[in-house]
Rosetta silent file (secondary structure, phi, psi, omega in degrees, C-alpha in Angstrom):
SEQUENCE: MQTPRRWAARAGALLALAVCCCAARAGDVSWTQAKVSPAINYKNVAVATAYLPDAAAAPIAPGARITRVHAMRSYGGGSMVQTEVCWDGTSRCIPMTGGSINTHEFNGLDPSRPMYLVHKVPGEGRGPLPAPVFVKGSVVVWYAP
SCORE:     score description
SCORE:     0.000 S_00000001
   1 L     0.000  139.459 -178.047    0.000    0.000    0.000 S_00000001
   2 L   -80.076  139.178  177.712    1.238    3.472   -0.906 S_00000001
   3 L   -84.453  157.875  177.552    1.849    5.938    1.885 S_00000001
   4 H   -57.571  -32.929 -179.706    0.484    9.484    1.733 S_00000001
   5 H   -64.955  -41.318  178.270    4.056   10.748    1.414 S_00000001
   6 H   -65.211  -41.690  177.790    4.607    8.655   -1.752 S_00000001
   7 H   -60.861  -43.129  179.678    1.329    9.893   -3.218 S_00000001
   8 H   -63.236  -40.790  179.115    2.355   13.489   -2.481 S_00000001
   9 H   -64.388  -42.714  178.894    5.751   12.943   -4.119 S_00000001
  10 H   -66.659  -41.921  178.645    4.144   11.460   -7.239 S_00000001
  11 H   -62.316  -41.088  177.799    1.557   14.232   -7.403 S_00000001
  12 H   -63.177  -40.697  178.957    4.340   16.813   -7.103 S_00000001
  13 H   -65.293  -41.676  178.066    6.311   15.150   -9.888 S_00000001
  14 H   -64.727  -40.702  178.231    3.259   15.104  -12.168 S_00000001
  15 H   -63.075  -43.747  178.684    2.559   18.766  -11.429 S_00000001
  16 H   -61.797  -41.040  178.349    6.168   19.688  -12.229 S_00000001
  17 H   -63.029  -44.004  179.497    5.962   17.746  -15.495 S_00000001
  18 H   -62.225  -42.587  179.463    2.726   19.518  -16.453 S_00000001
  19 H   -63.715  -42.369  179.173    4.230   22.937  -15.705 S_00000001
  20 H   -63.050  -42.311 -179.853    7.314   22.153  -17.800 S_00000001
  21 H   -64.273  -42.708  179.411    5.182   20.995  -20.736 S_00000001
  22 H   -66.781  -39.888 -179.715    3.028   24.119  -20.593 S_00000001
  23 H   -63.794  -33.771  179.626    6.068   26.375  -20.297 S_00000001
  24 H   -65.973  -26.158 -179.397    7.555   24.825  -23.430 S_00000001
  25 H   -99.319   -2.305 -174.140    4.463   25.918  -25.357 S_00000001
  26 L   -60.591  -29.123 -177.990    4.092   29.321  -23.703 S_00000001
  27 L   -84.178   -7.172 -178.688    5.823   31.105  -26.618 S_00000001
  28 L   -71.732  144.612  172.549    3.551   29.658  -29.308 S_00000001
  29 E  -124.268  173.260 -176.995    1.042   31.878  -31.076 S_00000001
  30 E  -148.476  163.302  166.220   -1.655   30.883  -33.535 S_00000001
  31 E  -128.961  153.892 -178.710   -3.925   31.912  -36.329 S_00000001
  32 E  -142.612  151.576  175.544   -7.370   30.482  -37.041 S_00000001
  33 E  -152.440  142.404  177.277   -9.948   30.684  -39.776 S_00000001
  34 E  -123.106  140.476 -178.932  -13.387   29.151  -40.321 S_00000001
  35 E  -149.897  169.062  170.262  -15.123   28.790  -43.691 S_00000001
  36 E  -114.785  134.243 -177.877  -17.765   26.861  -45.580 S_00000001
  37 L   -68.786  160.824  166.253  -16.625   24.943  -48.648 S_00000001
  38 L   -62.850  165.827 -179.233  -18.055   25.428  -52.105 S_00000001
  39 L   -64.073  136.856  168.331  -20.760   22.906  -52.983 S_00000001
  40 E   -95.733  114.146 -175.183  -19.720   19.328  -53.618 S_00000001
  41 E  -108.170  -17.108 -174.671  -22.044   18.319  -56.458 S_00000001
  42 E  -133.204  148.536  174.507  -20.400   15.184  -57.855 S_00000001
  43 E   -65.850  145.029  173.932  -18.886   11.976  -56.519 S_00000001
  44 L    60.026   22.167  174.158  -15.076   11.716  -56.599 S_00000001
  45 L  -114.066  114.249 -175.705  -14.579   15.378  -57.486 S_00000001
  46 L   -74.491  141.909  174.934  -12.403   17.113  -54.882 S_00000001
  47 E  -122.120  122.418 -177.840  -13.296   20.553  -53.564 S_00000001
  48 E  -107.362  138.873  175.976  -10.488   22.490  -51.855 S_00000001
  49 E  -123.039  125.971 -179.101  -10.936   25.357  -49.406 S_00000001
  50 E   -88.892  139.962  176.534   -7.949   27.553  -48.501 S_00000001
  51 E  -122.214  125.014 -173.218   -7.405   28.779  -44.931 S_00000001
  52 L  -127.777  155.323  172.495   -5.022   31.708  -44.486 S_00000001
  53 L   -62.856  148.016  179.861   -3.647   33.854  -41.680 S_00000001
  54 L   -66.532  121.841 -178.592   -5.635   37.082  -41.252 S_00000001
  55 L   -64.990  -25.782 -179.315   -3.956   39.792  -43.321 S_00000001
  56 L   -80.638  -14.693 -179.530   -5.122   42.438  -40.816 S_00000001
  57 L   -79.308  173.602  177.301   -3.402   40.667  -37.901 S_00000001
  58 L   -59.200  137.768 -179.143    0.229   41.078  -36.940 S_00000001
  59 L   -65.345  151.503  177.086    2.455   39.618  -39.650 S_00000001
  60 L   -80.838  127.111 -176.307    4.088   36.258  -39.069 S_00000001
  61 L   -64.698  142.692  173.885    7.809   36.756  -38.535 S_00000001
  62 L   -58.504  141.294 -179.459   10.201   35.276  -41.081 S_00000001
  63 L    89.474   -6.861  176.849   11.633   32.031  -39.754 S_00000001
  64 L   -63.933  150.753 -177.301    8.496   31.148  -37.746 S_00000001
  65 E  -135.902  140.539  178.380    7.689   27.427  -37.767 S_00000001
  66 E   -63.696  138.794  175.578    4.490   25.421  -37.281 S_00000001
  67 E  -116.050  -20.158  178.008    4.283   23.506  -33.991 S_00000001
  68 E  -170.113  150.541  175.947    0.775   22.013  -34.294 S_00000001
  69 E  -131.095  136.245  174.069   -2.317   22.086  -36.515 S_00000001
  70 E  -123.565  131.938  176.736   -5.928   21.431  -35.510 S_00000001
  71 E  -132.791  144.367  177.361   -8.675   21.085  -38.122 S_00000001
  72 E  -132.454  154.876  174.836  -12.409   20.402  -37.740 S_00000001
  73 E  -150.591  153.049  173.932  -15.207   19.775  -40.208 S_00000001
  74 E  -151.742  153.497 -179.419  -18.933   19.128  -40.149 S_00000001
  75 E  -158.030  160.437  178.056  -21.588   18.641  -42.786 S_00000001
  76 L  -109.792  176.590  178.387  -25.208   17.612  -43.139 S_00000001
  77 L    93.600  178.296 -175.148  -26.983   15.188  -45.397 S_00000001
  78 L   -95.274   -3.351 -179.130  -26.577   11.508  -46.051 S_00000001
  79 L   -77.363  149.518  173.402  -23.367   11.569  -48.093 S_00000001
  80 L   -94.481  130.030 -178.604  -20.064   10.415  -46.629 S_00000001
  81 L  -111.056  131.585  171.969  -17.308   12.999  -47.066 S_00000001
  82 E   -99.229  137.351 -177.167  -13.586   12.201  -47.076 S_00000001
  83 E  -130.094  140.565  171.509  -11.323   15.075  -46.027 S_00000001
  84 E  -119.977  145.989  174.104   -7.602   15.709  -46.230 S_00000001
  85 E  -103.259  127.154 -174.264   -5.678   18.469  -44.436 S_00000001
  86 E  -129.094  154.033  177.245   -3.007   19.967  -46.667 S_00000001
  87 E  -114.148  129.636  171.625   -0.240   22.549  -46.383 S_00000001
  88 L    52.748   49.519 -178.939    0.562   25.082  -49.125 S_00000001
  89 L   122.140 -163.300 -176.416   -1.357   23.357  -51.893 S_00000001
  90 L  -119.180   23.450  178.316   -2.770   19.896  -52.287 S_00000001
  91 L  -102.301  -27.795  178.591    0.346   17.749  -52.549 S_00000001
  92 E  -104.828   92.771 -170.653    1.444   17.585  -48.871 S_00000001
  93 E  -132.286  156.300  171.271   -1.683   16.158  -47.215 S_00000001
  94 E  -132.919  146.832 -179.669   -2.834   13.874  -44.425 S_00000001
  95 E   -74.442  144.782  173.009   -6.267   12.235  -44.106 S_00000001
  96 E  -101.442  121.328  175.226   -8.733   13.439  -41.494 S_00000001
  97 L  -105.970  130.649 -175.839  -10.620   10.594  -39.868 S_00000001
  98 L    83.407 -162.982 -174.987  -13.688   11.669  -37.961 S_00000001
  99 L   -88.694   -8.584 -179.548  -14.712   15.257  -37.414 S_00000001
 100 E  -156.922  165.639  177.703  -11.369   16.671  -36.284 S_00000001
 101 E  -149.267  139.845  167.031   -7.633   16.127  -36.156 S_00000001
 102 E  -114.142  127.885 -175.921   -4.729   17.411  -34.069 S_00000001
 103 E  -143.963  151.261  172.170   -1.428   16.821  -35.803 S_00000001
 104 L  -109.433   10.563 -176.659    2.263   17.585  -35.653 S_00000001
 105 L   -60.172  -26.897 -177.029    2.710   16.345  -39.241 S_00000001
 106 L  -101.249   10.030  179.996    3.312   19.900  -40.490 S_00000001
 107 L   -54.787  140.186  177.456    5.777   20.857  -37.739 S_00000001
 108 L    87.900   -8.512 -179.722    8.698   22.934  -38.941 S_00000001
 109 L   -88.807  166.409 -176.081    6.863   24.280  -41.993 S_00000001
 110 L   -72.541  117.999 -178.500    6.105   27.945  -42.718 S_00000001
 111 L   -75.352   -8.525  178.983    2.911   29.069  -40.886 S_00000001
 112 L   -83.208  -10.114  178.502    2.353   31.975  -43.286 S_00000001
 113 L   -82.396  153.800 -178.013    1.485   29.556  -46.105 S_00000001
 114 L   -72.455  151.324  168.805   -2.138   28.475  -46.560 S_00000001
 115 E  -103.581  153.555  178.855   -3.651   25.286  -45.192 S_00000001
 116 E  -130.106  143.218  164.148   -6.332   23.502  -47.211 S_00000001
 117 E  -107.646  122.593 -177.777   -9.204   21.204  -46.388 S_00000001
 118 E  -113.047  119.193 -174.476   -9.864   19.042  -49.442 S_00000001
 119 E  -115.465  146.052  169.702  -13.224   17.256  -49.459 S_00000001
 120 E  -153.444  154.284  175.338  -14.761   14.661  -51.739 S_00000001
 121 E  -102.070  112.836 -178.175  -17.669   12.247  -51.665 S_00000001
 122 L   -74.003  158.051  177.700  -16.384    8.803  -52.663 S_00000001
 123 L   163.535  177.287  179.217  -18.386    6.472  -54.859 S_00000001
 124 L   -77.015  134.600  177.002  -18.439    4.790  -58.234 S_00000001
 125 L    70.945 -161.542  179.682  -17.911    7.083  -61.166 S_00000001
 126 L  -126.631   33.726 -176.984  -18.383   10.827  -61.107 S_00000001
 127 L   -66.905  164.011  179.756  -22.147   11.009  -61.075 S_00000001
 128 E   -70.014  151.172  174.411  -24.126   13.826  -59.506 S_00000001
 129 E   -83.789  156.323  178.355  -25.061   13.719  -55.832 S_00000001
 130 E   -61.227  -32.795  178.069  -28.748   13.791  -54.846 S_00000001
 131 E  -148.972  148.065  178.140  -28.126   17.161  -53.140 S_00000001
 132 E   -62.798  149.584  178.229  -25.083   19.419  -52.885 S_00000001
 133 E  -115.218  128.952  174.970  -22.914   18.990  -49.789 S_00000001
 134 L  -112.909  134.355 -177.425  -21.380   21.980  -47.999 S_00000001
 135 E  -112.991  122.047  172.872  -18.663   21.356  -45.420 S_00000001
 136 E   -82.174  129.930 -179.326  -18.077   23.748  -42.517 S_00000001
 137 E  -135.811  156.615  172.037  -14.399   23.746  -41.649 S_00000001
 138 E  -145.985  148.322 -179.959  -11.954   25.460  -39.344 S_00000001
 139 E  -133.418  134.656  172.650   -8.191   25.364  -39.058 S_00000001
 140 E  -121.379  127.294  178.552   -5.957   26.503  -36.200 S_00000001
 141 E  -116.774  116.102  174.516   -2.210   26.734  -36.826 S_00000001
 142 E   -94.478  142.261  179.784    0.071   27.118  -33.805 S_00000001
 143 E  -149.400  158.530  176.590    3.599   28.299  -34.449 S_00000001
 144 E  -102.962  125.528 -179.101    6.751   29.437  -32.718 S_00000001
 145 L   -66.178    0.000    0.000    7.993   32.874  -33.811 S_00000001
């Protein structure tokens, strides 16, 4: 059985670890943007939506680097939508499973470049969907100046 002193020592160690982890991230800043995609009208036709830092906000310093990216999406209707999160175009992408993703996959990259959410409704052929699908998305990019 653990003594109260051992529990206190472990709790203190966990608290110290938490403080150190938070302090390591204290210098990070972020930008965020939320948008609705254009209509997805056909199966297997990708629709990309660009997310950019706010031009009216303080500029991102040269040499800044991404430390984490969070993306979310939601949509209505009966279609299944596949989404990829991409950096600076549509060639460097990772799949989003579920309604959101937190990733370090883009760490070290330039946070002033756009992020993209690329959506498509999979299926046979490229036929029309019964109704257009609009995807609400948001992206948060944390970076170290």
